[in-house]
């Protein structure tokens, strides 16, 4: 996976650290390394994933899909609207 991501930039794709570097006024300014939950419009969501890359310049960019996650099909980018920041549950343990 790391080798694939390093080849993104070699192929002329623009990789950035923040979504706002390529999207003007995003709803959420995601950053590489953020923990997120993936909530697709169809299908089952995935929780507690890490943003591995944010990139512009591939075919998917015309659909504004630009966020790459650490999941099985990491090479398919996700649209930012399908992501939320992962919230850690803070439940108290009774003594």
Short mmCIF file of N, CA and C in Angstrom, two decimals:
data_model
loop_
_atom_site.label_atom_id
_atom_site.label_comp_id
_atom_site.label_asym_id
_atom_site.label_seq_id
_atom_site.Cartn_x
_atom_site.Cartn_y
_atom_site.Cartn_z
N UNK A 1 0.83 -1.19 0.00
CA UNK A 1 0.00 0.00 0.00
C UNK A 1 0.87 1.25 0.00
N UNK A 2 1.94 1.30 0.82
CA UNK A 2 2.78 2.48 0.87
C UNK A 2 3.44 2.74 -0.48
N UNK A 3 3.84 1.69 -1.17
CA UNK A 3 4.47 1.84 -2.48
C UNK A 3 3.46 2.45 -3.47
N UNK A 4 2.21 2.00 -3.40
CA UNK A 4 1.19 2.54 -4.29
C UNK A 4 0.99 4.03 -4.06
N UNK A 5 0.93 4.44 -2.79
CA UNK A 5 0.75 5.86 -2.49
C UNK A 5 1.94 6.69 -2.95
N UNK A 6 3.13 6.16 -2.81
CA UNK A 6 4.31 6.93 -3.26
C UNK A 6 4.32 7.09 -4.77
N UNK A 7 3.71 6.15 -5.49
CA UNK A 7 3.64 6.27 -6.95
C UNK A 7 2.61 7.30 -7.40
N UNK A 8 1.67 7.68 -6.52
CA UNK A 8 0.69 8.70 -6.88
C UNK A 8 1.39 9.99 -7.32
N UNK A 9 2.29 10.47 -6.49
CA UNK A 9 2.98 11.72 -6.82
C UNK A 9 3.88 11.56 -8.04
N UNK A 10 4.48 10.39 -8.20
CA UNK A 10 5.33 10.15 -9.37
C UNK A 10 4.55 10.22 -10.67
N UNK A 11 3.24 9.98 -10.61
CA UNK A 11 2.42 9.99 -11.83
C UNK A 11 1.80 11.35 -12.11
N UNK A 12 2.20 12.37 -11.36
CA UNK A 12 1.69 13.72 -11.60
C UNK A 12 0.50 14.10 -10.76
N UNK A 13 0.10 13.24 -9.85
CA UNK A 13 -1.02 13.54 -8.96
C UNK A 13 -0.53 14.49 -7.87
N UNK A 14 -1.36 15.45 -7.52
CA UNK A 14 -1.02 16.39 -6.46
C UNK A 14 -1.48 15.82 -5.13
N UNK A 15 -0.55 15.51 -4.24
CA UNK A 15 -0.88 15.03 -2.90
C UNK A 15 -0.70 16.17 -1.91
N UNK A 16 -1.67 16.34 -1.03
CA UNK A 16 -1.65 17.42 -0.04
C UNK A 16 -1.90 16.84 1.35
N UNK A 17 -1.71 17.68 2.37
CA UNK A 17 -1.93 17.19 3.73
C UNK A 17 -3.31 17.56 4.27
N UNK A 18 -3.93 18.60 3.70
CA UNK A 18 -5.26 19.03 4.15
C UNK A 18 -6.20 19.13 2.96
N UNK A 19 -7.45 18.82 3.17
CA UNK A 19 -8.46 18.90 2.12
C UNK A 19 -8.59 20.33 1.59
N UNK A 20 -8.46 21.31 2.46
CA UNK A 20 -8.61 22.71 2.05
C UNK A 20 -7.52 23.15 1.07
N UNK A 21 -6.46 22.38 0.92
CA UNK A 21 -5.42 22.69 -0.05
C UNK A 21 -5.90 22.49 -1.49
N UNK A 22 -6.95 21.67 -1.68
CA UNK A 22 -7.45 21.41 -3.03
C UNK A 22 -8.95 21.66 -3.19
N UNK A 23 -9.67 21.83 -2.08
CA UNK A 23 -11.11 22.09 -2.12
C UNK A 23 -11.36 23.40 -1.39
N UNK A 24 -11.99 24.34 -2.07
CA UNK A 24 -12.27 25.63 -1.45
C UNK A 24 -13.41 25.50 -0.45
N UNK A 25 -13.18 25.94 0.77
CA UNK A 25 -14.18 25.95 1.85
C UNK A 25 -14.87 24.60 2.06
N UNK A 26 -14.10 23.53 2.36
CA UNK A 26 -14.75 22.23 2.60
C UNK A 26 -15.60 22.27 3.87
N UNK A 27 -16.64 21.41 3.90
CA UNK A 27 -17.49 21.33 5.10
C UNK A 27 -16.66 20.95 6.32
N UNK A 28 -15.77 19.97 6.12
CA UNK A 28 -14.84 19.53 7.16
C UNK A 28 -13.46 19.52 6.52
N UNK A 29 -12.50 20.14 7.17
CA UNK A 29 -11.15 20.21 6.63
C UNK A 29 -10.33 19.00 7.11
N UNK A 30 -10.58 17.85 6.47
CA UNK A 30 -9.87 16.63 6.85
C UNK A 30 -8.37 16.77 6.60
N UNK A 31 -7.60 16.01 7.36
CA UNK A 31 -6.14 16.05 7.26
C UNK A 31 -5.61 14.62 7.23
N UNK A 32 -4.50 14.41 6.54
CA UNK A 32 -3.86 13.10 6.52
C UNK A 32 -3.56 12.71 7.97
N UNK A 33 -3.91 11.49 8.32
CA UNK A 33 -3.72 11.00 9.69
C UNK A 33 -4.98 11.04 10.54
N UNK A 34 -6.00 11.79 10.11
CA UNK A 34 -7.26 11.85 10.85
C UNK A 34 -7.91 10.48 10.92
N UNK A 35 -8.56 10.20 12.05
CA UNK A 35 -9.38 8.99 12.20
C UNK A 35 -10.81 9.35 11.79
N UNK A 36 -11.38 8.55 10.89
CA UNK A 36 -12.71 8.85 10.35
C UNK A 36 -13.58 7.61 10.31
N UNK A 37 -14.88 7.84 10.17
CA UNK A 37 -15.84 6.78 9.90
C UNK A 37 -16.33 6.99 8.48
N UNK A 38 -16.39 5.91 7.72
CA UNK A 38 -16.81 5.95 6.33
C UNK A 38 -18.28 5.55 6.27
N UNK A 39 -19.13 6.45 5.82
CA UNK A 39 -20.57 6.22 5.77
C UNK A 39 -21.07 6.39 4.33
N UNK A 40 -20.92 5.34 3.49
CA UNK A 40 -21.34 5.47 2.09
C UNK A 40 -22.86 5.58 1.97
N UNK A 41 -23.30 6.15 0.86
CA UNK A 41 -24.74 6.27 0.63
C UNK A 41 -25.38 4.90 0.49
N UNK A 42 -24.64 3.97 -0.07
CA UNK A 42 -25.12 2.59 -0.21
C UNK A 42 -24.14 1.66 0.49
N UNK A 43 -24.64 0.63 1.08
CA UNK A 43 -23.75 -0.35 1.68
C UNK A 43 -23.44 -0.08 3.13
N UNK A 44 -22.56 -0.92 3.65
CA UNK A 44 -22.21 -0.89 5.06
C UNK A 44 -21.03 0.06 5.29
N UNK A 45 -21.11 0.82 6.35
CA UNK A 45 -20.04 1.75 6.70
C UNK A 45 -18.91 1.06 7.44
N UNK A 46 -17.79 1.75 7.52
CA UNK A 46 -16.62 1.27 8.25
C UNK A 46 -16.21 2.33 9.25
N UNK A 47 -15.78 1.90 10.42
CA UNK A 47 -15.41 2.84 11.48
C UNK A 47 -13.93 2.81 11.78
N UNK A 48 -13.45 3.93 12.30
CA UNK A 48 -12.09 4.09 12.80
C UNK A 48 -11.02 3.80 11.74
N UNK A 49 -11.18 4.42 10.58
CA UNK A 49 -10.18 4.30 9.52
C UNK A 49 -9.27 5.53 9.57
N UNK A 50 -8.10 5.42 8.97
CA UNK A 50 -7.14 6.52 8.94
C UNK A 50 -7.03 7.07 7.53
N UNK A 51 -7.03 8.39 7.41
CA UNK A 51 -6.80 9.01 6.10
C UNK A 51 -5.32 8.85 5.76
N UNK A 52 -5.05 8.14 4.67
CA UNK A 52 -3.68 7.86 4.25
C UNK A 52 -3.15 8.89 3.27
N UNK A 53 -4.03 9.46 2.44
CA UNK A 53 -3.62 10.45 1.45
C UNK A 53 -4.83 11.27 1.02
N UNK A 54 -4.55 12.48 0.59
CA UNK A 54 -5.54 13.35 -0.04
C UNK A 54 -4.90 13.78 -1.35
N UNK A 55 -5.58 13.50 -2.46
CA UNK A 55 -4.94 13.73 -3.76
C UNK A 55 -5.90 14.27 -4.80
N UNK A 56 -5.34 15.01 -5.75
CA UNK A 56 -6.09 15.58 -6.86
C UNK A 56 -5.35 15.26 -8.15
N UNK A 57 -6.09 14.84 -9.16
CA UNK A 57 -5.45 14.64 -10.45
C UNK A 57 -5.77 13.33 -11.14
N UNK A 58 -6.40 12.41 -10.47
CA UNK A 58 -6.80 11.16 -11.11
C UNK A 58 -8.22 11.28 -11.65
N UNK A 59 -8.65 10.26 -12.39
CA UNK A 59 -10.00 10.22 -12.96
C UNK A 59 -11.07 10.52 -11.91
N UNK A 60 -10.89 10.01 -10.70
CA UNK A 60 -11.91 10.15 -9.65
C UNK A 60 -12.12 11.60 -9.24
N UNK A 61 -11.14 12.47 -9.53
CA UNK A 61 -11.26 13.86 -9.11
C UNK A 61 -12.49 14.53 -9.73
N UNK A 62 -12.88 14.12 -10.93
CA UNK A 62 -14.06 14.74 -11.55
C UNK A 62 -15.32 14.47 -10.73
N UNK A 63 -15.29 13.49 -9.85
CA UNK A 63 -16.40 13.20 -8.94
C UNK A 63 -16.11 13.72 -7.53
N UNK A 64 -15.02 14.48 -7.40
CA UNK A 64 -14.56 15.04 -6.12
C UNK A 64 -14.20 13.96 -5.10
N UNK A 65 -13.85 12.79 -5.59
CA UNK A 65 -13.37 11.71 -4.71
C UNK A 65 -11.86 11.85 -4.60
N UNK A 66 -11.39 12.18 -3.41
CA UNK A 66 -9.97 12.52 -3.28
C UNK A 66 -9.33 12.04 -1.99
N UNK A 67 -10.06 11.34 -1.13
CA UNK A 67 -9.51 10.91 0.14
C UNK A 67 -9.31 9.39 0.13
N UNK A 68 -8.09 8.98 0.43
CA UNK A 68 -7.72 7.57 0.43
C UNK A 68 -7.60 7.09 1.87
N UNK A 69 -8.24 5.94 2.16
CA UNK A 69 -8.30 5.40 3.52
C UNK A 69 -7.55 4.08 3.62
N UNK A 70 -7.21 3.70 4.84
CA UNK A 70 -6.57 2.41 5.07
C UNK A 70 -7.63 1.31 5.15
N UNK A 71 -8.12 0.91 3.99
CA UNK A 71 -9.11 -0.17 3.89
C UNK A 71 -8.70 -1.09 2.76
N UNK A 72 -9.40 -2.22 2.62
CA UNK A 72 -9.01 -3.22 1.62
C UNK A 72 -8.87 -2.64 0.22
N UNK A 73 -9.80 -1.81 -0.20
CA UNK A 73 -9.72 -1.21 -1.54
C UNK A 73 -9.23 0.24 -1.42
N UNK A 74 -8.05 0.40 -0.81
CA UNK A 74 -7.46 1.71 -0.55
C UNK A 74 -7.23 2.55 -1.80
N UNK A 75 -7.15 1.91 -2.94
CA UNK A 75 -6.85 2.61 -4.19
C UNK A 75 -8.07 3.31 -4.78
N UNK A 76 -9.26 3.14 -4.18
CA UNK A 76 -10.47 3.86 -4.60
C UNK A 76 -10.70 5.00 -3.61
N UNK A 77 -10.62 6.25 -4.08
CA UNK A 77 -10.80 7.37 -3.16
C UNK A 77 -12.26 7.55 -2.76
N UNK A 78 -12.44 8.27 -1.68
CA UNK A 78 -13.75 8.50 -1.08
C UNK A 78 -14.09 9.99 -1.20
N UNK A 79 -15.37 10.28 -1.39
CA UNK A 79 -15.84 11.67 -1.40
C UNK A 79 -15.86 12.16 0.05
N UNK A 80 -15.42 13.38 0.32
CA UNK A 80 -15.40 13.88 1.70
C UNK A 80 -16.76 13.85 2.40
N UNK A 81 -17.85 13.98 1.66
CA UNK A 81 -19.18 13.97 2.29
C UNK A 81 -19.55 12.61 2.86
N UNK A 82 -18.80 11.57 2.51
CA UNK A 82 -19.07 10.23 3.03
C UNK A 82 -18.27 9.93 4.30
N UNK A 83 -17.59 10.95 4.83
CA UNK A 83 -16.75 10.76 6.01
C UNK A 83 -17.18 11.66 7.16
N UNK A 84 -16.98 11.15 8.36
CA UNK A 84 -17.12 11.96 9.58
C UNK A 84 -15.93 11.65 10.46
N UNK A 85 -15.56 12.60 11.32
CA UNK A 85 -14.47 12.32 12.26
C UNK A 85 -14.93 11.22 13.22
N UNK A 86 -14.03 10.29 13.49
CA UNK A 86 -14.34 9.18 14.40
C UNK A 86 -14.46 9.70 15.82
N UNK A 87 -15.53 9.34 16.49
CA UNK A 87 -15.76 9.76 17.87
C UNK A 87 -15.50 8.58 18.80
N UNK A 88 -14.60 8.77 19.73
CA UNK A 88 -14.29 7.72 20.70
C UNK A 88 -15.34 7.77 21.79
N UNK A 89 -15.92 6.61 22.09
CA UNK A 89 -16.93 6.52 23.13
C UNK A 89 -16.29 6.75 24.49
N UNK A 90 -16.90 7.62 25.28
CA UNK A 90 -16.37 7.92 26.61
C UNK A 90 -17.37 7.48 27.65
N UNK A 91 -17.48 6.19 27.85
CA UNK A 91 -18.39 5.67 28.86
C UNK A 91 -17.65 5.49 30.16
N UNK A 92 -18.32 5.83 31.24
CA UNK A 92 -17.71 5.69 32.55
C UNK A 92 -17.85 4.25 33.04
N UNK A 93 -16.79 3.78 33.66
CA UNK A 93 -16.80 2.45 34.24
C UNK A 93 -17.19 2.59 35.72
N UNK A 94 -18.21 1.82 36.12
CA UNK A 94 -18.65 1.90 37.52
C UNK A 94 -17.70 1.11 38.39
N UNK A 95 -17.45 1.63 39.59
CA UNK A 95 -16.58 0.95 40.56
C UNK A 95 -17.30 -0.20 41.22
#
